[in-house]
Amino acid sequence: MSKAIKQNLADSKKMSAELFCLTYGAMVTEMLKDYEDPKDVTIQLDKMGFNMGTRLADDFLAKNANVPRCVDTRQIADVLCRNAIPCYLGISATASSWTSGDREFTITLEANPLTELVQVPAHLVSAGLSYSQLIAGAIRGALEAVHFKVYASATDTGANTEIRIRFDQVLKDSLPAGEDD
Amino acid sequence: MSKAIKQNLADSKKMSAELFCLTYGAMVTEMLKDYEDPKDVTIQLDKMGFNMGTRLADDFLAKNANVPRCVDTRQIADVLCRNAIPCYLGISATASSWTSGDREFTITLEANPLTELVQVPAHLVSAGLSYSQLIAGAIRGALEAVHFKVYASATDTGANTEIRIRFDQVLKDSLPAGEDD
C-alpha cells in the first residue's frame, strides 16, 4: 500500500473491505429479487451512489482543506484518483483515455473492494447489471455537489473496474447539494 | 486506536467506514420500502448477516491461525471482542452482563460504524427495526460455522450498540458451513 493511500486512510475511520464487499453483495442480491430487470438495479445503484456522493463530498471537503479548487477536468480527475478514491475505497486509481477535448476520461480502479469476493453472473451483466455502478453514482453525486455535472458509468472488466466519466456542464446558478437550507 | 486494533486491521484490506455506513443506510432504506413491517427488515438483516458470518468465519480462521480453539463462552466472547470485531469493524468491544451460568452475555461496541452518520427514526425502532441486526446475524453465522449455535440480537442504545448473545448448543454432528462439499 503506497504512502499516499496510507495517509488518506489515516484521515478517515477504517474498517474491513471484506465486510463491505459482503454487505454490498447481499444488498445487490436483495435488489435483484425486488426488481425484475437488472437494468433497474443499475439505475437504483446509481441513484443510491449519487445520494451518498453528495454527503461524501461534504465529508471530503471538511477533511481535505488543502485540496485546491478544481477548474478543469484534468484537475478533477487528479483529485479523484489521488485523494478521494484512495480515501474512501482504500485503493489507487488512474485516469486515462481522454477524449472530446478532455471532456471524457476513464478512471481505472486497480482493485475494486466491491467485487473482491464476488463473481457477477455473466447473464446478469448481459442483461444490463452494472455491479459497481454505486461508485460511478457516488462520483457523479460528489461532483454535482461541487457544481460539476457529469455522466458516469461503471464497467467491471474482470481484471479491474473502469468508470467512464463525461463532463456535461458547470452548474453556475444552482447551489451545491446540502447548502440550500 | 489501540495497538491490537491496528494489528488486526493490518491483516485485512481497509476502507473508509463512512462509505460503509452510507451504503448500509441506503440498503436499509431500500428494504424498508420493500417490506411493509420493519420487523421483517430486522429478520432479513439477520439472515443477510448470518450468511456473511459463515463466510467471514472462514476468512477469519485463514488469517488468524494463532487464535486458540474455544471451549467455552468466555473464550468465544474473548475472541469476538479482541480479534474478530476489531478486525472487521475496526472498533473495540467488551463483553459483560454474564448470566445463566455464562450462557448469556452482552457485547458492547464502543462505536458502531453502521450508525455513525445515521439517525434511526424512533417510530421505526418501536415498530421492531433493529438497525444493527446485521452484526448480530454475522456473529450468529460465524459461530455456527465453528459449531456453536447461539441466538443474537442487537440494540442501538443511542450511545452505543449492544449485542445480546445466548448460547444454545454445540453442534456436534453437523459439519460447519462451507465444509460440507
Short mmCIF file of C-alpha atoms in Angstrom, two decimals:
data_model
loop_
_atom_site.label_atom_id
_atom_site.label_comp_id
_atom_site.label_asym_id
_atom_site.label_seq_id
_atom_site.Cartn_x
_atom_site.Cartn_y
_atom_site.Cartn_z
CA MET A 1 0.00 0.00 0.00
CA SER A 2 1.51 3.35 -1.03
CA LYS A 3 2.29 6.13 1.42
CA ALA A 4 -0.32 8.44 -0.12
CA ILE A 5 -3.09 5.88 0.42
CA LYS A 6 -1.93 5.22 3.97
CA GLN A 7 -2.05 8.96 4.64
CA ASN A 8 -5.53 9.29 3.16
CA LEU A 9 -6.81 6.33 5.13
CA ALA A 10 -5.29 7.77 8.30
CA ASP A 11 -7.63 10.76 7.96
CA SER A 12 -10.67 8.54 7.92
CA LYS A 13 -12.11 5.80 10.15
CA LYS A 14 -11.23 2.42 8.77
CA MET A 15 -12.84 -0.96 8.56
CA SER A 16 -12.50 -4.23 6.74
CA ALA A 17 -13.08 -4.17 2.98
CA GLU A 18 -14.25 -7.81 3.16
CA LEU A 19 -17.23 -6.89 5.35
CA PHE A 20 -18.17 -4.09 2.96
CA CYS A 21 -17.88 -6.40 -0.02
CA LEU A 22 -20.20 -9.00 1.52
CA THR A 23 -22.72 -6.39 2.67
CA TYR A 24 -22.81 -4.85 -0.79
CA GLY A 25 -23.22 -8.29 -2.37
CA ALA A 26 -26.15 -9.04 -0.06
CA MET A 27 -27.74 -5.70 -0.96
CA VAL A 28 -27.46 -6.22 -4.73
CA THR A 29 -28.83 -9.77 -4.38
CA GLU A 30 -31.77 -8.33 -2.44
CA MET A 31 -32.38 -5.71 -5.14
CA LEU A 32 -32.21 -8.29 -7.93
CA LYS A 33 -35.06 -10.12 -6.19
CA ASP A 34 -37.14 -6.95 -5.97
CA TYR A 35 -36.63 -5.54 -9.46
CA GLU A 36 -37.40 -7.78 -12.40
CA ASP A 37 -34.98 -6.07 -14.74
CA PRO A 38 -31.24 -5.96 -13.85
CA LYS A 39 -31.12 -2.61 -15.70
CA ASP A 40 -33.42 -1.20 -13.00
CA VAL A 41 -30.97 -2.39 -10.33
CA THR A 42 -28.21 -0.46 -12.11
CA ILE A 43 -30.40 2.67 -12.15
CA GLN A 44 -31.15 2.22 -8.45
CA LEU A 45 -27.48 1.68 -7.54
CA ASP A 46 -26.65 4.84 -9.48
CA LYS A 47 -29.26 6.84 -7.51
CA MET A 48 -28.07 5.44 -4.17
CA GLY A 49 -24.49 6.26 -5.14
CA PHE A 50 -25.50 9.79 -6.14
CA ASN A 51 -27.07 10.46 -2.74
CA MET A 52 -24.03 9.03 -0.96
CA GLY A 53 -21.71 11.09 -3.18
CA THR A 54 -23.32 14.39 -2.17
CA ARG A 55 -22.71 13.51 1.50
CA LEU A 56 -19.20 12.20 0.90
CA ALA A 57 -18.31 15.45 -0.90
CA ASP A 58 -19.06 17.39 2.30
CA ASP A 59 -17.07 14.89 4.35
CA PHE A 60 -14.18 15.03 1.89
CA LEU A 61 -14.02 18.82 1.77
CA ALA A 62 -14.14 19.01 5.57
CA LYS A 63 -11.16 16.65 5.84
CA ASN A 64 -9.11 17.95 2.91
CA ALA A 65 -8.83 21.71 3.30
CA ASN A 66 -5.56 21.63 1.36
CA VAL A 67 -7.07 20.26 -1.87
CA PRO A 68 -7.11 23.11 -4.43
CA ARG A 69 -10.30 24.27 -6.16
CA CYS A 70 -10.59 22.43 -9.48
CA VAL A 71 -11.04 24.46 -12.64
CA ASP A 72 -10.82 21.75 -15.30
CA THR A 73 -11.46 18.05 -15.80
CA ARG A 74 -7.74 17.16 -15.57
CA GLN A 75 -7.69 18.59 -12.03
CA ILE A 76 -10.96 16.83 -11.13
CA ALA A 77 -9.52 13.51 -12.32
CA ASP A 78 -6.37 14.18 -10.33
CA VAL A 79 -8.25 14.83 -7.06
CA LEU A 80 -10.47 11.78 -7.62
CA CYS A 81 -7.55 9.45 -8.34
CA ARG A 82 -5.06 10.82 -5.83
CA ASN A 83 -7.30 11.81 -2.91
CA ALA A 84 -10.97 10.85 -2.96
CA ILE A 85 -10.85 7.25 -4.22
CA PRO A 86 -7.85 6.24 -2.05
CA CYS A 87 -9.54 7.90 0.95
CA TYR A 88 -12.89 6.10 0.65
CA LEU A 89 -12.09 2.84 -1.14
CA GLY A 90 -8.54 2.34 0.15
CA ILE A 91 -7.20 1.68 -3.37
CA SER A 92 -5.34 3.63 -6.03
CA ALA A 93 -6.81 4.70 -9.34
CA THR A 94 -5.57 6.19 -12.61
CA ALA A 95 -7.20 8.41 -15.22
CA SER A 96 -6.67 7.73 -18.92
CA SER A 97 -8.37 7.57 -22.36
CA TRP A 98 -9.01 11.32 -22.58
CA THR A 99 -11.25 12.29 -25.50
CA SER A 100 -13.55 15.10 -26.72
CA GLY A 101 -11.09 17.84 -25.75
CA ASP A 102 -10.61 16.46 -22.22
CA ARG A 103 -14.38 16.29 -21.62
CA GLU A 104 -14.33 12.49 -21.30
CA PHE A 105 -11.97 10.20 -19.43
CA THR A 106 -11.76 6.78 -17.82
CA ILE A 107 -10.83 6.11 -14.21
CA THR A 108 -9.40 2.63 -13.72
CA LEU A 109 -9.62 1.20 -10.21
CA GLU A 110 -6.58 -1.02 -9.56
CA ALA A 111 -8.65 -3.31 -7.32
CA ASN A 112 -12.32 -2.91 -6.56
CA PRO A 113 -13.34 -3.76 -2.98
CA LEU A 114 -16.95 -4.25 -4.15
CA THR A 115 -16.04 -7.13 -6.45
CA GLU A 116 -13.18 -8.67 -4.42
CA LEU A 117 -15.09 -11.74 -3.17
CA VAL A 118 -17.85 -11.65 -5.77
CA GLN A 119 -18.45 -13.30 -9.13
CA VAL A 120 -21.18 -11.47 -11.01
CA PRO A 121 -23.01 -13.96 -13.27
CA ALA A 122 -22.43 -13.18 -16.96
CA HIS A 123 -26.16 -13.34 -17.81
CA LEU A 124 -26.87 -10.50 -15.36
CA VAL A 125 -24.12 -8.38 -16.90
CA SER A 126 -25.54 -9.02 -20.40
CA ALA A 127 -28.98 -8.12 -19.07
CA GLY A 128 -27.69 -4.69 -18.02
CA LEU A 129 -26.45 -5.07 -14.45
CA SER A 130 -23.53 -2.76 -13.75
CA TYR A 131 -22.50 -4.16 -10.37
CA SER A 132 -20.18 -1.30 -9.42
CA GLN A 133 -22.50 1.50 -10.57
CA LEU A 134 -22.69 2.67 -6.93
CA ILE A 135 -19.15 4.02 -7.28
CA ALA A 136 -19.95 5.79 -10.56
CA GLY A 137 -23.09 7.25 -8.98
CA ALA A 138 -21.11 8.42 -5.95
CA ILE A 139 -18.59 10.20 -8.20
CA ARG A 140 -21.47 11.85 -10.11
CA GLY A 141 -23.09 12.94 -6.82
CA ALA A 142 -19.85 14.22 -5.30
CA LEU A 143 -19.00 16.25 -8.41
CA GLU A 144 -22.53 17.66 -8.66
CA ALA A 145 -22.16 18.82 -5.03
CA VAL A 146 -19.20 20.93 -6.19
CA HIS A 147 -21.06 22.25 -9.28
CA PHE A 148 -19.76 19.87 -11.95
CA LYS A 149 -22.48 17.97 -13.77
CA VAL A 150 -21.12 14.74 -15.25
CA TYR A 151 -22.34 11.39 -16.55
CA ALA A 152 -20.61 8.35 -15.08
CA SER A 153 -20.90 4.64 -15.83
CA ALA A 154 -19.03 1.69 -14.39
CA THR A 155 -17.82 -1.42 -16.20
CA ASP A 156 -16.33 -4.41 -14.40
CA THR A 157 -13.88 -5.92 -16.84
CA GLY A 158 -12.93 -8.89 -14.69
CA ALA A 159 -9.37 -7.69 -14.13
CA ASN A 160 -10.43 -4.27 -12.86
CA THR A 161 -13.24 -1.71 -12.85
CA GLU A 162 -13.42 1.21 -15.26
CA ILE A 163 -15.50 4.30 -14.62
CA ARG A 164 -16.15 6.34 -17.76
CA ILE A 165 -16.83 9.98 -16.93
CA ARG A 166 -18.27 12.51 -19.35
CA PHE A 167 -18.32 16.15 -18.35
CA ASP A 168 -21.59 17.92 -19.11
CA GLN A 169 -21.55 21.43 -17.66
CA VAL A 170 -20.58 23.65 -14.74
CA LEU A 171 -23.67 24.34 -12.64
CA LYS A 172 -23.23 28.07 -12.09
CA ASP A 173 -26.61 29.16 -10.86
CA SER A 174 -27.63 26.38 -8.53
CA LEU A 175 -26.36 25.90 -5.02
CA PRO A 176 -24.46 22.71 -4.29
CA ALA A 177 -26.37 19.95 -2.51
CA GLY A 178 -26.54 20.43 1.21
CA GLU A 179 -26.10 24.22 1.08
CA ASP A 180 -29.64 25.14 0.11
CA ASP A 181 -31.05 25.20 3.62
CA MET B 1 -6.76 3.48 18.15
CA SER B 2 -5.21 0.70 20.24
CA LYS B 3 -2.26 -1.36 19.06
CA ALA B 4 -4.35 -4.55 18.97
CA ILE B 5 -6.88 -2.98 16.60
CA LYS B 6 -4.12 -1.58 14.40
CA GLN B 7 -2.58 -5.05 14.19
CA ASN B 8 -5.91 -6.66 13.34
CA LEU B 9 -6.66 -4.08 10.68
CA ALA B 10 -3.20 -4.55 9.21
CA ASP B 11 -4.09 -8.16 8.42
CA SER B 12 -7.11 -7.11 6.41
CA LYS B 13 -7.78 -4.79 3.48
CA LYS B 14 -9.07 -1.49 4.73
CA MET B 15 -11.53 1.10 3.55
CA SER B 16 -13.47 4.07 4.83
CA ALA B 17 -16.09 3.38 7.49
CA GLU B 18 -18.08 6.40 6.23
CA LEU B 19 -18.66 4.78 2.84
CA PHE B 20 -19.80 1.57 4.50
CA CYS B 21 -22.14 3.49 6.80
CA LEU B 22 -23.80 5.32 3.90
CA THR B 23 -24.09 2.15 1.79
CA TYR B 24 -25.67 0.28 4.68
CA GLY B 25 -28.09 3.16 5.30
CA ALA B 26 -29.11 3.13 1.64
CA MET B 27 -29.67 -0.62 1.82
CA VAL B 28 -31.87 -0.48 4.92
CA THR B 29 -33.86 2.42 3.41
CA GLU B 30 -34.40 0.31 0.30
CA MET B 31 -35.54 -2.66 2.41
CA LEU B 32 -37.96 -0.52 4.44
CA LYS B 33 -39.62 0.44 1.15
CA ASP B 34 -39.94 -3.21 0.11
CA TYR B 35 -41.15 -4.76 3.36
CA GLU B 36 -44.21 -3.27 4.99
CA ASP B 37 -43.24 -4.32 8.50
CA PRO B 38 -39.95 -3.04 10.00
CA LYS B 39 -39.81 -6.35 11.94
CA ASP B 40 -39.42 -8.14 8.59
CA VAL B 41 -36.47 -5.88 7.77
CA THR B 42 -34.83 -6.95 11.05
CA ILE B 43 -35.39 -10.62 10.15
CA GLN B 44 -33.91 -10.03 6.71
CA LEU B 45 -30.87 -8.17 8.08
CA ASP B 46 -30.33 -11.07 10.48
CA LYS B 47 -30.39 -13.59 7.60
CA MET B 48 -28.05 -11.50 5.48
CA GLY B 49 -25.72 -11.16 8.46
CA PHE B 50 -25.84 -14.92 9.07
CA ASN B 51 -24.75 -15.69 5.51
CA MET B 52 -21.98 -13.12 5.71
CA GLY B 53 -20.88 -14.51 9.09
CA THR B 54 -20.35 -18.02 7.73
CA ARG B 55 -18.04 -16.58 5.06
CA LEU B 56 -16.28 -14.22 7.45
CA ALA B 57 -15.56 -17.17 9.78
CA ASP B 58 -13.57 -18.86 7.01
CA ASP B 59 -11.76 -15.62 6.24
CA PHE B 60 -11.06 -15.05 9.95
CA LEU B 61 -9.71 -18.56 10.56
CA ALA B 62 -7.49 -18.34 7.48
CA LYS B 63 -5.96 -15.08 8.76
CA ASN B 64 -5.73 -15.96 12.46
CA ALA B 65 -4.01 -19.32 12.73
CA ASN B 66 -2.80 -18.36 16.21
CA VAL B 67 -6.28 -17.96 17.74
CA PRO B 68 -6.86 -20.92 20.09
CA ARG B 69 -9.82 -23.28 19.74
CA CYS B 70 -12.62 -22.05 22.01
CA VAL B 71 -14.13 -24.46 24.51
CA ASP B 72 -16.45 -22.15 26.46
CA THR B 73 -18.47 -18.96 26.05
CA ARG B 74 -15.90 -16.86 27.94
CA GLN B 75 -13.29 -17.76 25.33
CA ILE B 76 -15.75 -17.14 22.48
CA ALA B 77 -16.51 -13.69 23.89
CA ASP B 78 -12.80 -13.01 24.22
CA VAL B 79 -12.03 -13.88 20.58
CA LEU B 80 -15.02 -11.86 19.35
CA CYS B 81 -14.10 -8.77 21.38
CA ARG B 82 -10.34 -8.92 21.00
CA ASN B 83 -9.91 -10.25 17.46
CA ALA B 84 -12.95 -10.62 15.22
CA ILE B 85 -14.84 -7.37 15.89
CA PRO B 86 -11.69 -5.17 15.81
CA CYS B 87 -10.62 -6.94 12.60
CA TYR B 88 -13.84 -6.42 10.65
CA LEU B 89 -15.43 -3.32 12.17
CA GLY B 90 -12.22 -1.50 13.19
CA ILE B 91 -13.55 -0.82 16.70
CA SER B 92 -13.08 -2.33 20.15
CA ALA B 93 -15.75 -4.20 22.07
CA THR B 94 -16.26 -5.53 25.58
CA ALA B 95 -18.24 -8.47 26.98
CA SER B 96 -20.27 -8.07 30.17
CA SER B 97 -23.60 -8.88 31.88
CA TRP B 98 -22.92 -12.62 32.13
CA THR B 99 -25.97 -14.60 33.25
CA SER B 100 -27.43 -18.14 33.22
CA GLY B 101 -24.12 -19.76 34.21
CA ASP B 102 -22.16 -17.90 31.49
CA ARG B 103 -24.64 -18.96 28.80
CA GLU B 104 -25.69 -15.36 28.10
CA PHE B 105 -23.63 -12.23 27.72
CA THR B 106 -23.69 -8.78 26.15
CA ILE B 107 -21.09 -7.43 23.74
CA THR B 108 -20.94 -3.64 23.78
CA LEU B 109 -19.49 -1.98 20.69
CA GLU B 110 -17.67 1.19 21.70
CA ALA B 111 -18.64 2.90 18.43
CA ASN B 112 -20.75 1.37 15.71
CA PRO B 113 -19.66 2.22 12.14
CA LEU B 114 -23.16 1.32 10.89
CA THR B 115 -24.83 4.07 12.93
CA GLU B 116 -22.05 6.69 12.82
CA LEU B 117 -23.76 9.06 10.35
CA VAL B 118 -27.28 7.75 10.80
CA GLN B 119 -30.26 8.70 12.94
CA VAL B 120 -32.75 5.83 13.03
CA PRO B 121 -36.29 7.29 13.45
CA ALA B 122 -37.78 6.33 16.86
CA HIS B 123 -41.06 5.12 15.31
CA LEU B 124 -39.18 2.51 13.26
CA VAL B 125 -37.35 1.28 16.36
CA SER B 126 -40.66 1.00 18.25
CA ALA B 127 -42.10 -0.87 15.26
CA GLY B 128 -39.37 -3.50 15.57
CA LEU B 129 -36.48 -2.32 13.41
CA SER B 130 -33.14 -3.41 14.84
CA TYR B 131 -30.88 -1.36 12.60
CA SER B 132 -27.65 -3.14 13.54
CA GLN B 133 -29.07 -6.67 13.43
CA LEU B 134 -26.68 -7.41 10.52
CA ILE B 135 -23.82 -7.50 13.06
CA ALA B 136 -25.75 -9.81 15.42
CA GLY B 137 -26.62 -12.07 12.48
CA ALA B 138 -22.98 -12.13 11.35
CA ILE B 139 -21.87 -13.19 14.85
CA ARG B 140 -24.54 -15.91 14.86
CA GLY B 141 -23.42 -17.12 11.41
CA ALA B 142 -19.71 -17.03 12.26
CA LEU B 143 -20.25 -19.02 15.49
CA GLU B 144 -22.48 -21.55 13.76
CA ALA B 145 -19.69 -22.09 11.22
CA VAL B 146 -17.48 -23.19 14.14
CA HIS B 147 -20.22 -25.40 15.68
CA PHE B 148 -21.66 -23.05 18.28
CA LYS B 149 -25.37 -22.40 17.92
CA VAL B 150 -26.34 -19.09 19.53
CA TYR B 151 -29.14 -16.53 19.44
CA ALA B 152 -28.02 -12.93 18.93
CA SER B 153 -29.93 -9.68 18.92
CA ALA B 154 -28.71 -6.11 18.54
CA THR B 155 -29.95 -2.99 20.32
CA ASP B 156 -28.80 0.51 19.42
CA THR B 157 -28.96 2.47 22.65
CA GLY B 158 -28.03 5.81 21.13
CA ALA B 159 -24.68 5.95 22.94
CA ASN B 160 -23.53 2.55 21.70
CA THR B 161 -24.71 -0.80 20.33
CA GLU B 162 -25.28 -3.85 22.48
CA ILE B 163 -25.37 -7.37 21.10
CA ARG B 164 -27.00 -9.86 23.46
CA ILE B 165 -25.78 -13.39 22.82
CA ARG B 166 -27.42 -16.51 24.23
CA PHE B 167 -25.62 -19.81 23.83
CA ASP B 168 -27.88 -22.65 22.70
CA GLN B 169 -25.80 -25.77 21.97
CA VAL B 170 -22.63 -27.18 20.47
CA LEU B 171 -23.42 -28.64 17.04
CA LYS B 172 -21.50 -31.90 17.32
CA ASP B 173 -22.86 -33.96 14.47
CA SER B 174 -23.19 -31.46 11.67
CA LEU B 175 -20.35 -30.17 9.56
CA PRO B 176 -19.61 -26.46 9.73
CA ALA B 177 -20.83 -24.30 6.85
CA GLY B 178 -18.52 -24.42 3.89
CA GLU B 179 -17.06 -27.82 4.73
CA ASP B 180 -19.93 -29.96 3.52
CA ASP B 181 -18.84 -30.10 -0.10
#
